[in-house]
Coordinates of C-alpha atoms and ligand atoms in Angstrom, one line a residue:
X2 CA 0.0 0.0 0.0
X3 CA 1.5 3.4 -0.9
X4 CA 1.8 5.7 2.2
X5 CA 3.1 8.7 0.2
X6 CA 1.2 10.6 -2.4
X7 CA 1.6 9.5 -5.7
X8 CA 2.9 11.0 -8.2
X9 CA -0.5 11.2 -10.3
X10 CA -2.9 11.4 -7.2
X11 CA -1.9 15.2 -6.5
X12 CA -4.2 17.5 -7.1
X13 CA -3.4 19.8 -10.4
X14 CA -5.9 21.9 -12.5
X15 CA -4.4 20.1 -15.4
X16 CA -5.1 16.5 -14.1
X17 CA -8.9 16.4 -15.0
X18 CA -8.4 14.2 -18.4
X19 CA -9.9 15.5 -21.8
X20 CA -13.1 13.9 -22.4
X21 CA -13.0 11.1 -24.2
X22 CA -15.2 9.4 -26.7
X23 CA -15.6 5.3 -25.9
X24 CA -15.4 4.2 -29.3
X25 CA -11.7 5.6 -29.6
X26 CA -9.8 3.2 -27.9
X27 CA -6.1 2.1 -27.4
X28 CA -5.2 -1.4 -27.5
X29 CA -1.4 -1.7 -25.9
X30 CA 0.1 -5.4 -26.6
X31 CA 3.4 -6.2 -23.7
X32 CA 4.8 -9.4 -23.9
X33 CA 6.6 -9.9 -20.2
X34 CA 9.9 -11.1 -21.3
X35 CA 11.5 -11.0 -17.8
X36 CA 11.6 -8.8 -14.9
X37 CA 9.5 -6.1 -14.8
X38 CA 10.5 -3.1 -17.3
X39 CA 8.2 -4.1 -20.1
X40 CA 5.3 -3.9 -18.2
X41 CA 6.3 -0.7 -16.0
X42 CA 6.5 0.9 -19.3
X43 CA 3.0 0.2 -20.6
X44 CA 1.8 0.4 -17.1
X45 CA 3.4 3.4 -16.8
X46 CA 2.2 4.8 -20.2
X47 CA -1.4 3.3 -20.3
X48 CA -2.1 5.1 -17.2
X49 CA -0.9 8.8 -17.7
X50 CA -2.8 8.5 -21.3
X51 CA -6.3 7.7 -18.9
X52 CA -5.6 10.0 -16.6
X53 CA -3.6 13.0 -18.5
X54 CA -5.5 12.7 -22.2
X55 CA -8.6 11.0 -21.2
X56 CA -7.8 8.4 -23.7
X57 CA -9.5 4.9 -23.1
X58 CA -6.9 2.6 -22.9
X59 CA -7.2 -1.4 -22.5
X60 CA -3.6 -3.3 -21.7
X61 CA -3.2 -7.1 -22.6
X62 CA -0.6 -9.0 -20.8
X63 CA 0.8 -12.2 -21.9
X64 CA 1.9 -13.0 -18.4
X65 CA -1.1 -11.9 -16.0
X66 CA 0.1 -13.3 -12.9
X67 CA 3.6 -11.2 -13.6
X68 CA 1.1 -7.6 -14.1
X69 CA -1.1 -8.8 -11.6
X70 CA 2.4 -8.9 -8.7
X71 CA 3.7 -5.7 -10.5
X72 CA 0.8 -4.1 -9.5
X73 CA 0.2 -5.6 -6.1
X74 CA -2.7 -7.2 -7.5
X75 CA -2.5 -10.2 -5.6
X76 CA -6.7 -10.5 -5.4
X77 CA -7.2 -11.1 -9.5
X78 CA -5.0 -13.9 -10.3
X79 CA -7.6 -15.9 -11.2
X80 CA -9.8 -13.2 -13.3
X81 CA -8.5 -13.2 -17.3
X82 CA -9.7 -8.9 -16.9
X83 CA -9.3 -6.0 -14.2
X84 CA -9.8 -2.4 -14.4
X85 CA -6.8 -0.4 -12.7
X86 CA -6.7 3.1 -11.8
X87 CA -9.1 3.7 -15.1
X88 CA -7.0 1.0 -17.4
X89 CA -8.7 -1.6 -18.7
X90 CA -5.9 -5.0 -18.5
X91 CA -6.5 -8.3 -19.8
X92 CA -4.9 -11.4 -20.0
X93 CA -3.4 -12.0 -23.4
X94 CA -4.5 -15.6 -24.5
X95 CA -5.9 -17.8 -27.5
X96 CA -9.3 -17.2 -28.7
X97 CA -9.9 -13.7 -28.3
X98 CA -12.4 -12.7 -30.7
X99 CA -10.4 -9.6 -32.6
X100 CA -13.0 -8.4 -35.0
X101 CA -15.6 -7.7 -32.1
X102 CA -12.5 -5.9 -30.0
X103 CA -11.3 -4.1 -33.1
X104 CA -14.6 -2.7 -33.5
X105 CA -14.5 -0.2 -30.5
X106 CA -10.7 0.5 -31.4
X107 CA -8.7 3.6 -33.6
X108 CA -4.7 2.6 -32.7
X109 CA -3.2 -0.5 -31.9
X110 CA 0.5 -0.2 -30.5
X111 CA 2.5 -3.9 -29.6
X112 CA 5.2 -2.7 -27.2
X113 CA 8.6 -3.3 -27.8
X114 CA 8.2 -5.5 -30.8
X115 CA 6.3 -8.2 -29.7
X116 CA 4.6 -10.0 -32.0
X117 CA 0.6 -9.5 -32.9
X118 CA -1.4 -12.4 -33.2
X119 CA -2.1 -13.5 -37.2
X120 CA -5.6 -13.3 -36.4
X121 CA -5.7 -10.2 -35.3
X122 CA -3.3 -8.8 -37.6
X123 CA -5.8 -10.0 -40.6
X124 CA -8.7 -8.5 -38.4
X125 CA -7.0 -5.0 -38.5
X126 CA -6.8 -5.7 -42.7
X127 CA -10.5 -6.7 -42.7
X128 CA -11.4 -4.1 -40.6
X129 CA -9.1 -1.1 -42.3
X130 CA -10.3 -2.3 -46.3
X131 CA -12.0 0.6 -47.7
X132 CA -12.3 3.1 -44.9
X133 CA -9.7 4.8 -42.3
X134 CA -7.2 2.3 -41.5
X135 CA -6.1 1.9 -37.6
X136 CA -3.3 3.1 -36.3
X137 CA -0.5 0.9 -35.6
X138 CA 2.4 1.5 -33.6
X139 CA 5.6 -0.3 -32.4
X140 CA 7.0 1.0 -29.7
X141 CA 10.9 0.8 -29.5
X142 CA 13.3 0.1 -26.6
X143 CA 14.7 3.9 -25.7
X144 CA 18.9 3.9 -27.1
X145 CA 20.3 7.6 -26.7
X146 CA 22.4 6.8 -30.1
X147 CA 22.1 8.9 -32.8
X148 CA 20.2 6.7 -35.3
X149 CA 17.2 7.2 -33.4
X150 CA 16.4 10.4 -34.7
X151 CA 16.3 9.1 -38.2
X152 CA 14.1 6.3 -37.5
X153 CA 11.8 7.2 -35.0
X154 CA 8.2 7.9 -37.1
X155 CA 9.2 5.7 -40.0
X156 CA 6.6 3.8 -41.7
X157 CA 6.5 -0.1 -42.9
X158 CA 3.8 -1.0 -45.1
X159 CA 2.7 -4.5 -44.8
X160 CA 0.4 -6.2 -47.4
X161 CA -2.3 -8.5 -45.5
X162 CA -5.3 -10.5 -46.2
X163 CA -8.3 -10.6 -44.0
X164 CA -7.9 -13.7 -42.9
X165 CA -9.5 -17.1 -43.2
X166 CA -12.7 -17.7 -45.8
X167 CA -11.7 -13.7 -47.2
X168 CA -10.5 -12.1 -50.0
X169 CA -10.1 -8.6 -48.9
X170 CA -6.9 -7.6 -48.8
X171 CA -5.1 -4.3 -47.1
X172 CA -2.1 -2.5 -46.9
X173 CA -1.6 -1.6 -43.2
X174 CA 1.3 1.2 -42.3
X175 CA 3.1 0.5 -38.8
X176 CA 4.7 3.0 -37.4
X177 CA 8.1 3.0 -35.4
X178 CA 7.6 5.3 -32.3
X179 CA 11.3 5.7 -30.4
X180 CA 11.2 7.1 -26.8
X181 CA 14.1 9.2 -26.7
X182 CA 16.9 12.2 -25.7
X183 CA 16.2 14.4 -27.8
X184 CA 13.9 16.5 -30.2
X185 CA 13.9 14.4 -33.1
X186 CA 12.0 11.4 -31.0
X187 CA 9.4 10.3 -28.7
X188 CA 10.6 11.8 -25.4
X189 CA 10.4 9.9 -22.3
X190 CA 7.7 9.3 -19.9
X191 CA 6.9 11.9 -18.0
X192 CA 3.7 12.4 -16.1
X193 CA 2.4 16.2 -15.9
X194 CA 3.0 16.8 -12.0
X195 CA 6.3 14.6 -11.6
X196 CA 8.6 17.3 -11.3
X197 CA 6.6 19.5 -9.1
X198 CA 6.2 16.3 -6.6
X199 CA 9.9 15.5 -6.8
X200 CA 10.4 19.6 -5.7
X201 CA 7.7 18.9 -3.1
X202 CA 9.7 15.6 -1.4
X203 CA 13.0 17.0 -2.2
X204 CA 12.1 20.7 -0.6
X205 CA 11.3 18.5 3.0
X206 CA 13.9 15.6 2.5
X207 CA 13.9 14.7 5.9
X208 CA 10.5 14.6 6.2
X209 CA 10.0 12.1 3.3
X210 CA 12.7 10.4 4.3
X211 CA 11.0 9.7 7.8
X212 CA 7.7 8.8 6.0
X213 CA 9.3 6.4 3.8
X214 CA 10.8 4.4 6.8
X215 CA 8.0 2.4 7.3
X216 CA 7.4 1.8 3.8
X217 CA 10.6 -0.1 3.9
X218 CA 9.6 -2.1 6.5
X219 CA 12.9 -1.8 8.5
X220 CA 13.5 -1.1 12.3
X221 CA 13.7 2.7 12.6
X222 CA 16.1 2.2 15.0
X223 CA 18.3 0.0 12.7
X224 CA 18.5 2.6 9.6
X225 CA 19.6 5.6 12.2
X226 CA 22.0 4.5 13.8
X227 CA 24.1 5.2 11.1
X228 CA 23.9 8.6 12.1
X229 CA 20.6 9.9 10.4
X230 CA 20.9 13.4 8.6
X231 CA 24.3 13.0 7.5
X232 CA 24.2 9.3 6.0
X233 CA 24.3 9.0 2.2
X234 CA 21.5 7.3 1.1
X235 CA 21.9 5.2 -2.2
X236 CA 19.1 3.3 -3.8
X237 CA 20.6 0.4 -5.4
X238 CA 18.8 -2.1 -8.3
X239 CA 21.2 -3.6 -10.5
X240 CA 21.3 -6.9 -12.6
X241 CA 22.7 -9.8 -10.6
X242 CA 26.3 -11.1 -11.7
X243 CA 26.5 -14.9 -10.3
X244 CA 29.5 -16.2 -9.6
X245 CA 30.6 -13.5 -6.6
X246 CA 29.8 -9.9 -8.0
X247 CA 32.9 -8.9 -7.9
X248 CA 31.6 -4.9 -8.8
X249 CA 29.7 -5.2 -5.7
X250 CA 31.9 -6.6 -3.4
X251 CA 34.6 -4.3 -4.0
X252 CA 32.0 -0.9 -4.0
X253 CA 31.0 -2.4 -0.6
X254 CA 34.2 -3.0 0.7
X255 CA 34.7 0.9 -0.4
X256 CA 31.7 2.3 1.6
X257 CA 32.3 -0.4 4.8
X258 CA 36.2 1.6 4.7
X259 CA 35.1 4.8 3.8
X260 CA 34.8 7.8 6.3
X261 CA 31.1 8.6 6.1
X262 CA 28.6 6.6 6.9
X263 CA 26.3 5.1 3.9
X264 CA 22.5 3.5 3.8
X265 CA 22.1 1.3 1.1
X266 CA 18.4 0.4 0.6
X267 CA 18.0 -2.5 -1.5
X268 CA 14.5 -3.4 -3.2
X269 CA 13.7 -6.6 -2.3
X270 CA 14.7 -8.8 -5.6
X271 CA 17.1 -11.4 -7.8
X272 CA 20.3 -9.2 -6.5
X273 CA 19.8 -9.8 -2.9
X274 CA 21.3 -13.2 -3.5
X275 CA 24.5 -11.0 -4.4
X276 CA 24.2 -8.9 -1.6
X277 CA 24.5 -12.0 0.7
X278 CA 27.4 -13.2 -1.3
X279 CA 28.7 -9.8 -1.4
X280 CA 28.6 -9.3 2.6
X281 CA 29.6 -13.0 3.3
X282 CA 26.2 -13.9 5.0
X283 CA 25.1 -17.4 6.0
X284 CA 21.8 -16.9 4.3
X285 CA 19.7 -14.8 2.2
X286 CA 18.3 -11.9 3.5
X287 CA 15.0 -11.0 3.6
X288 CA 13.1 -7.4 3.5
X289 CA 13.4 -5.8 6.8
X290 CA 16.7 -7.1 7.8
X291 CA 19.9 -4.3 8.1
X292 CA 23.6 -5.5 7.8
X293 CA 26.0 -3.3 9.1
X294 CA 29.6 -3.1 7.8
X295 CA 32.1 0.0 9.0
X296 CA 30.8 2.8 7.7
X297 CA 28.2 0.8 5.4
X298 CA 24.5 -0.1 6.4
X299 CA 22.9 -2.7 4.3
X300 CA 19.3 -2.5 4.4
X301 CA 16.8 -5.0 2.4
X302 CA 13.4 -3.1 1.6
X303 CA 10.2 -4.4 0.0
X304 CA 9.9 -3.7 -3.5
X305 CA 7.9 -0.8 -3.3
X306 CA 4.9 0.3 -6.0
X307 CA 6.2 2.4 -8.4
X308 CA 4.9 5.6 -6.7
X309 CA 7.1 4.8 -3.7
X310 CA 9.4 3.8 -5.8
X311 CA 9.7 7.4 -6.8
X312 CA 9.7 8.8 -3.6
X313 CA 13.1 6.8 -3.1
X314 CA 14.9 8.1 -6.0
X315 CA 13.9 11.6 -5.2
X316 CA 15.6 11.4 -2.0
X317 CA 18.8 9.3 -2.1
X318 CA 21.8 11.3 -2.7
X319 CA 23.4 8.4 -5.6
X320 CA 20.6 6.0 -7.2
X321 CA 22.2 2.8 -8.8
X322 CA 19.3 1.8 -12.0
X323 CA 19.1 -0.7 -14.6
X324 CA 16.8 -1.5 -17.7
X325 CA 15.0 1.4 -19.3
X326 CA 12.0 2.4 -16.4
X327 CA 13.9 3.0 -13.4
X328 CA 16.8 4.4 -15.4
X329 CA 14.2 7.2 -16.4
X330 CA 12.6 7.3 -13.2
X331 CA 16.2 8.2 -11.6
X332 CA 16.7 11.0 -14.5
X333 CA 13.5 12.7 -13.2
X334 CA 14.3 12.4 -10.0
X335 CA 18.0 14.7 -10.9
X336 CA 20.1 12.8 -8.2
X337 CA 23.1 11.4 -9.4
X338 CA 22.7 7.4 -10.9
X339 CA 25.2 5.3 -12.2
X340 CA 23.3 3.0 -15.1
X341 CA 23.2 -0.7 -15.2
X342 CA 22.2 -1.5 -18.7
X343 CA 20.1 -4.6 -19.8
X344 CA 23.0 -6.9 -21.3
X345 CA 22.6 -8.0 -25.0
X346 CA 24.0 -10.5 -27.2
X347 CA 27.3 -9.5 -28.4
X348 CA 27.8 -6.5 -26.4
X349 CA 25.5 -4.5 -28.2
X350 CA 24.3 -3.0 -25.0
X351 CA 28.0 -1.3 -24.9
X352 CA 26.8 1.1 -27.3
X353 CA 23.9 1.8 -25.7
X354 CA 26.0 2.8 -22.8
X355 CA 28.7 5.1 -23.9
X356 CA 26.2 6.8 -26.4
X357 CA 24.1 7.8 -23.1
X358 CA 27.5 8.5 -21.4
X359 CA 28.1 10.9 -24.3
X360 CA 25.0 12.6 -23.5
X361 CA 25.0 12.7 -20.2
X362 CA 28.3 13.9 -19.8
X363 CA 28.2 16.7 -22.7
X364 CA 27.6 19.6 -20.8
X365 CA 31.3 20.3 -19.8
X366 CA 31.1 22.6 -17.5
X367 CA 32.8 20.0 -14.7
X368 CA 34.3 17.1 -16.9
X369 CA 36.4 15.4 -13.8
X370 CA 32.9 14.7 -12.1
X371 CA 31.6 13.6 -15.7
X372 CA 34.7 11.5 -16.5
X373 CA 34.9 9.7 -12.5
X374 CA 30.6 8.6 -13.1
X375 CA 31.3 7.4 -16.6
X376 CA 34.1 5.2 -15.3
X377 CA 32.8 3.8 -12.4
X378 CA 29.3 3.2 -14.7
X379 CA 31.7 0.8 -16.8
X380 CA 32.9 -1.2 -14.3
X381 CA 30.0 -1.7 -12.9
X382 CA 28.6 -2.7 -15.8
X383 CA 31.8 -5.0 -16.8
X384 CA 31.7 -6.4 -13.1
X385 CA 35.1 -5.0 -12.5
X386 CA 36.8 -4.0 -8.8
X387 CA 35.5 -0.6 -8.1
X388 CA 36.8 0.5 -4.5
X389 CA 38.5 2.9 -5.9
X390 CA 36.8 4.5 -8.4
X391 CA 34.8 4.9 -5.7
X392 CA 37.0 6.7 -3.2
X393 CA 37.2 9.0 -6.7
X394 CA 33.6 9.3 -7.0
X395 CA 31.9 10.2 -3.5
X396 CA 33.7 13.5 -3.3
X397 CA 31.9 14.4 -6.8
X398 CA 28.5 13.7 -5.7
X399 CA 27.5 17.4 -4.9
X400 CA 29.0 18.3 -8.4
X401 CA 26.8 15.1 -10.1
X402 CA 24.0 16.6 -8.1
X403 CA 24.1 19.6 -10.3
X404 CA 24.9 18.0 -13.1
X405 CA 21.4 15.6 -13.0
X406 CA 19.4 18.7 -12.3
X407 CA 20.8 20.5 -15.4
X408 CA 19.8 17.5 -16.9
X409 CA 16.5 16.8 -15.9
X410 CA 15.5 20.5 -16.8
X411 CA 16.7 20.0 -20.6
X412 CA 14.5 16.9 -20.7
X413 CA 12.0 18.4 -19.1
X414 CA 12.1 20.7 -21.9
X415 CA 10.9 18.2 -24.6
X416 CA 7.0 16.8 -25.0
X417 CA 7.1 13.9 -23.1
X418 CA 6.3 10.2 -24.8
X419 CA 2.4 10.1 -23.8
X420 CA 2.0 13.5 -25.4
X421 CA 4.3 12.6 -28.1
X422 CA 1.7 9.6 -29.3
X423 CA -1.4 11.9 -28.6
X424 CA 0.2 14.2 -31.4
X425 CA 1.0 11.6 -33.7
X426 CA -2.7 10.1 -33.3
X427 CA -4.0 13.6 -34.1
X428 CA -1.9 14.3 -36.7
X429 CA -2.0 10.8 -38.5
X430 CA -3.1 10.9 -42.2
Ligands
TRH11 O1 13.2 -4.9 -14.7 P1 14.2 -4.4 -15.6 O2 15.5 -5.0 -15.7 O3 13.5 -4.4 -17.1 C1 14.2 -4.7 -18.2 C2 14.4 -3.6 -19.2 O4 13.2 -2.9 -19.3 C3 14.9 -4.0 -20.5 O5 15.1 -3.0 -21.3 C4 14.0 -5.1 -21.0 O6 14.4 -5.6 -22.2 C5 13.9 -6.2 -20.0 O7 13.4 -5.7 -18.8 C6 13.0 -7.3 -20.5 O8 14.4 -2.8 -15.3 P2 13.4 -1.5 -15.4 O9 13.2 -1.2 -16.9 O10 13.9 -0.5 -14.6 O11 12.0 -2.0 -14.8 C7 11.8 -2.2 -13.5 C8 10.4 -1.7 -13.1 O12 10.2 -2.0 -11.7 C9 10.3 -0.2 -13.3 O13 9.0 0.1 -13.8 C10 10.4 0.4 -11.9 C11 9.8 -0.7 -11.1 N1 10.2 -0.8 -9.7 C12 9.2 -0.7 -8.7 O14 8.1 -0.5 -9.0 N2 9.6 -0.9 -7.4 C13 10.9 -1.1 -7.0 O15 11.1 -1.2 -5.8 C14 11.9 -1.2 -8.0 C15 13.3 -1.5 -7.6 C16 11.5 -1.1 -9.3

């Protein structure tokens, strides 16, 4: 249950949504591929477009029971539909009857390339022939390279029949929708009143630090006795790196020998097993418990809803992130974060990684504070010793802190990715 305010549930003059006309719906496709970032994504972007464009969204999942724990859902496991917070979710399964759902429906977007049913693929032909065909979008991964800009809003056309017993054939034009950096794309997900609530937890830190507390279901007492007020806080959710993480080990090490004392809260998750190997603990830890080390306090926290979630980036002093959602989430929250990207076949993600370092580290007004992130981001990511690229780091964080506001405020300078689609829709041939 989320104690703070969410992000969406403050009250704004801008937050009553358009009104909305039923027969103009949204059908998002996610296929859960693992963890949770494909799903916080078209959670995350089904429910600003209910709440911030009025638009009728309905979500299918291909694996329900995966939504239905991302959103603490634990009561409709066995239901195959749910309405949440205005989106309409439903499982994802054989026999779905397209031409009957197509019928109520203007756009069609299959996250992250997952593949459409045939079926209803040659329902959207039968149902485009002859009059205004639907709208279909992929949406892409988010890259900060370059080549995004050039492909973000091309067009495919596909040739398709209608399907079994017809004749009637269509050509049907998918568009390629690229969150992104910059102008030339998508933008990134932004609801209307996130920056004004990250100003409002930021402007009483200590305050939402004490109300978070017992969102993270550890003993008060426990978390400040590493001297509250002064303690760095870091938020830390990386991938695990089985056998003996040797990037975590060595940044613990660092913090358990460093001067000032450290909280590192831990969302409850696949890297705890690290953090036990990491702190050389008989047994897995569970959420509650607190490990302390020198200067370093461990704690294990629930994983929080994504609301909560927030509320922690906004008011840790370093946030560690991997995927694509968090790392976005930690952008908007303009605290210093050191990336742990999703790791591809053949290294692609490396790319990835130094073309966001580019980015990130363009504006060179301080470039030793740029240069000390950027190398302890690749370590990490390469599972390399880092104790002392940490010792290098820490004094930089006030600098970084700057640095990820700067940055924040030119994102927040671009249309954001749920606005980005509403103008596309409106604007669509
Ligand atoms: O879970 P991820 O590793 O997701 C990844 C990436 O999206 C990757 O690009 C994709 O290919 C792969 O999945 C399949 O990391 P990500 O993207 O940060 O998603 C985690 C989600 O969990 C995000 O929406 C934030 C949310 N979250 C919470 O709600 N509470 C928490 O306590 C934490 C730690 C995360």
């Amino acid at each position: 249950m989320a104690l703070l305010m969410s992000v969406s549930e403050q009250s704004s003059p801008d937050a009553t949504p358009a009104t909305s006309d039923n027969r103009d719906t949204w059908l998002i496709f996610c296929a859960v591929i693992d963890n949770f970032g494909d799903i916080g994504v078209c959670w995350r972007l089904a429910r600003q477009l209910v709440r911030e464009h009025g638009q009728p969204i309905v979500l299918y999942v291909d694996d329900w029971d995966r939504a239905l724990d991302f959103l603490q859902r634990q009561d409709a496991h066995a239901q195959t539909q749910i309405e949440e917070q205005g989106v309409e979710l439903r499982r994802w399964q054989d026999g779905i009857d397209w031409p009957d759902i197509l019928a109520s429906a203007t756009l069609v977007l299959e996250a992250f390339g997952c593949r459409l049913p045939d079926a209803l693929i040659a329902a959207m032909a039968q149902f485009s022939a002859g009059r205004r065909p639907l709208c279909w979008i992929n949406l892409e991964y988010l890259s900060a390279e370059t080549w995004v800009e050039d492909y973000h809003g091309q067009r495919s056309l596909q040739s398709v029949t209608g399907g079994q017993g017809s004749t009637s054939s269509a050509v049907l034009s998918k568009t390629f929708f690229f969150p992104g950096f910059t102008k030339g794309t998508g933008g990134l997900l932004r609801e209307r009143d996130l920056l004004q609530t990250h100003q409002s937890w930021q402007a009483e830190q200590a305050r939402t630090r004490a109300a978070l507390i017992p969102v993270m279901g550890c003993a008060a007492d426990r978390l400040s006795i590493s001297a509250p007020g002064s303690a760095l806080w870091i938020s830390l959710f990386a991938y695990p790196k089985p056998p003996g993480n040797v990037a975590l080990r060595s940044w613990f090490a660092a913090m358990a020998e460093g001067a000032g004392p450290v909280l590192c809260l831990v969302p409850a998750g696949s890297l705890v097993a690290d953090v036990a190997d990491a702190l050389d603990l008989a047994q897995i830890p569970v959420a509650g418990e607190v490990f302390t080390q020198g200067s370093l306090s461990v704690a294990i926290i629930p994983f929080l809803s994504l609301d909560d979630y927030d509320c922690l980036l906004s008011v840790c002093d370093l946030n560690l992130v991997r995927g694509e959602d968090s790392f976005v989430r930690a952008q908007w929250a303009a605290k210093p974060l050191i990336w742990h990207i999703y790791p591809q076949q053949d290294d692609a993600h490396q790319i990835k990684l130094e073309a966001f370092l580019a980015r990130y580290g363009e504006d060179r007004w301080s470039p030793a504070s740029a240069d000390k992130l950027a190398r302890f981001t690749r370590f990490w990511n390469l599972d390399a010793d880092c104790r002392k690229l940490w010792h290098d780091l820490r004094p930089q964080l006030p600098d970084l802190t700057h640095r990820a506001r700067n940055w924040q405020q030119k994102l927040a300078a671009l249309p954001d990715l749920a606005s980005s689609l509403m103008q596309f829709y409106r604007n669509r041939p």
